[in-house]
Coordinates of C-alpha atoms in Angstrom, one line a residue:
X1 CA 20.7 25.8 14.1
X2 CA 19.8 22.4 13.7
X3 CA 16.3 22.4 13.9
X4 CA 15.5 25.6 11.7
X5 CA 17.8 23.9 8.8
X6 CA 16.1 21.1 9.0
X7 CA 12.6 23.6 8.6
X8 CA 14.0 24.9 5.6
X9 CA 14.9 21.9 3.6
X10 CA 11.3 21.0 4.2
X11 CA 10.2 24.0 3.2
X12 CA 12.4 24.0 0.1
X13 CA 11.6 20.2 -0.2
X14 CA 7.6 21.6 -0.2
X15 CA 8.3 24.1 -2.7
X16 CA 9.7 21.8 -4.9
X17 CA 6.9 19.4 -4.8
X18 CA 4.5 22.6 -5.6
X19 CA 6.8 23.1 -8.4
X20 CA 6.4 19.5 -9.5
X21 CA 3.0 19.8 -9.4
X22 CA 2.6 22.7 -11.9
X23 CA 5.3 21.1 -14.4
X24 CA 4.1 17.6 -14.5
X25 CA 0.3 17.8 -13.2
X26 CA -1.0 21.0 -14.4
X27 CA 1.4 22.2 -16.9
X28 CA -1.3 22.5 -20.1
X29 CA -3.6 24.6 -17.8
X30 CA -3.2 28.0 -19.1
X31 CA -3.1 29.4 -15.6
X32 CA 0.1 27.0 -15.3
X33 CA 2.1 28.1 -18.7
X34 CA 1.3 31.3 -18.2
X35 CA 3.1 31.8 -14.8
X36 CA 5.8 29.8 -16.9
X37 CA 5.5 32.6 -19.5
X38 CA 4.8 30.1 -22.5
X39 CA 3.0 31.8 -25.1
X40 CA 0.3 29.6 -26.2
X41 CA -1.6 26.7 -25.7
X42 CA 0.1 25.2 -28.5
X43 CA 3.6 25.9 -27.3
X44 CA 2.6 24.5 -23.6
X45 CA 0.9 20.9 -25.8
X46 CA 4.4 21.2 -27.5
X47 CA 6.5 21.3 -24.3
X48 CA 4.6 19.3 -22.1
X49 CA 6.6 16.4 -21.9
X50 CA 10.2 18.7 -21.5
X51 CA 8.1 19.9 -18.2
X52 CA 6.7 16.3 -17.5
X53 CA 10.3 15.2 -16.7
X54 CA 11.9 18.9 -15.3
X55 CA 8.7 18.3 -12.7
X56 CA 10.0 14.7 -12.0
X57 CA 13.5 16.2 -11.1
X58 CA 12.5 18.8 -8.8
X59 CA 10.1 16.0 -7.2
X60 CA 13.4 13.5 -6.8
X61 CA 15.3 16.8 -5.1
X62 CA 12.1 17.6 -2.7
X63 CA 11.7 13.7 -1.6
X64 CA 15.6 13.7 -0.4
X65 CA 15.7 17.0 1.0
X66 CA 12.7 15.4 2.9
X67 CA 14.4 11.7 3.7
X68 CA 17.4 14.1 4.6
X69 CA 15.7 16.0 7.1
X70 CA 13.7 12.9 8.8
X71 CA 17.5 11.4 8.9
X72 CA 18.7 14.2 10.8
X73 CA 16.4 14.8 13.1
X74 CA 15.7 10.9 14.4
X75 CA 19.1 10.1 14.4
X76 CA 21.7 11.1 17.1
X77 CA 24.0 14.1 16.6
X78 CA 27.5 12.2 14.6
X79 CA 25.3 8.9 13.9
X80 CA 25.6 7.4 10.4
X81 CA 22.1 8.2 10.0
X82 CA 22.4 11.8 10.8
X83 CA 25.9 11.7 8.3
X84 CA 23.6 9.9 5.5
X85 CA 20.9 12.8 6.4
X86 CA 23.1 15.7 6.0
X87 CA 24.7 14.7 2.5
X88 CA 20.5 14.4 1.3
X89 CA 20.4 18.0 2.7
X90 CA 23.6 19.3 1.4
X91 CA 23.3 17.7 -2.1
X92 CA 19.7 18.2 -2.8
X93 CA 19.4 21.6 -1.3
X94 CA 22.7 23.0 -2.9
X95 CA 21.1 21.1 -6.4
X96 CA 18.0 23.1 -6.1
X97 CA 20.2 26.4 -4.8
X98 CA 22.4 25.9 -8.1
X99 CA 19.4 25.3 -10.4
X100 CA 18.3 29.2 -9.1
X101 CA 21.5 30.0 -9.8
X102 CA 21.2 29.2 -13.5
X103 CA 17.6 30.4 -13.6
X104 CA 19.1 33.6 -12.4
X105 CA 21.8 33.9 -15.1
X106 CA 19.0 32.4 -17.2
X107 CA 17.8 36.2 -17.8
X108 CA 16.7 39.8 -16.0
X109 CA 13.2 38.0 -15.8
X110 CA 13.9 35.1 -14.1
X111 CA 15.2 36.8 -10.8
X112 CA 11.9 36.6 -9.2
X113 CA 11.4 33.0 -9.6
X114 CA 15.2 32.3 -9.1
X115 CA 14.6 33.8 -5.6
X116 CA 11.7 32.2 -4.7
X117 CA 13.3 28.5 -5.7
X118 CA 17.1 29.6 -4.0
X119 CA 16.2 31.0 -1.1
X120 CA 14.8 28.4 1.4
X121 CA 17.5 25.4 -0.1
X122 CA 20.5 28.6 0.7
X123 CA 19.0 29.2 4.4
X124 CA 19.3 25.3 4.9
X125 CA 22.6 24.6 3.8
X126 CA 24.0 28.0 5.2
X127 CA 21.9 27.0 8.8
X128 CA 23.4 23.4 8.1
X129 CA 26.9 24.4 7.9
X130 CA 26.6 26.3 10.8
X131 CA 25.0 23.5 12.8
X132 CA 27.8 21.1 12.4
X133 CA 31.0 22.8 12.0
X134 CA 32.6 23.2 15.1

């Protein structure tokens, strides 16, 4: 169980950075604000630097789901490292599991994308649980 959480914070950590990406890098592209469903050019100039810092966020949750998961798997099973490991994965993959929760109750047209973002943080912290309670 250990091993395929730790696959799918990285995975979710990898999303996230993809996500990043779009919102901070790219986000005045129009192939960008369009998957975002912003209307215009104008409205994408407008909220560029709202996106600038949302990107930063989900970029600050990818890099400790993937500290977390380094943690865990070079330290021994119980160590302090691999306690310090687990709280990254727990809090930064239940953060970016409770942001596609919002995004979810956000609206009907959000579901896809709320998916996309929940699922792989939900596996690892359900595989996580799993892993260490007795």
């Amino acid at each position: 169980m250990t091993l395929a959480s730790l696959l799918f914070a990285f995975l979710a950590g990898a999303l996230h950075v993809f996500i990043f990406t779009l919102e901070s890098l790219t986000w005045t592209r129009p192939a960008t604000w369009k998957r975002f469903g912003v209307a215009s050019q104008s409205d994408a100039e407008t909220t560029r630097s709202l996106a600038y810092n949302q990107g930063f966020y989900n970029l600050f949750l990818a890099t400790g789901a993937f500290i977390g998961a380094g943690l865990v798997a070079l330290g021994g099973e119980g160590s302090a490292q691999a306690v310090a490991g687990w709280t990254l994965i727990f809090s930064c993959c239940g953060s970016m599991l409770l942001a596609a929760a919002v995004l979810a109750f956000t609206g009907r047209k959000y579901l896809r994308a709320a998916i996309t973002q929940g699922i792989t943080p939900l596996i690892a912290v359900v595989l996580g649980l799993l892993a260490i309670l007795p």
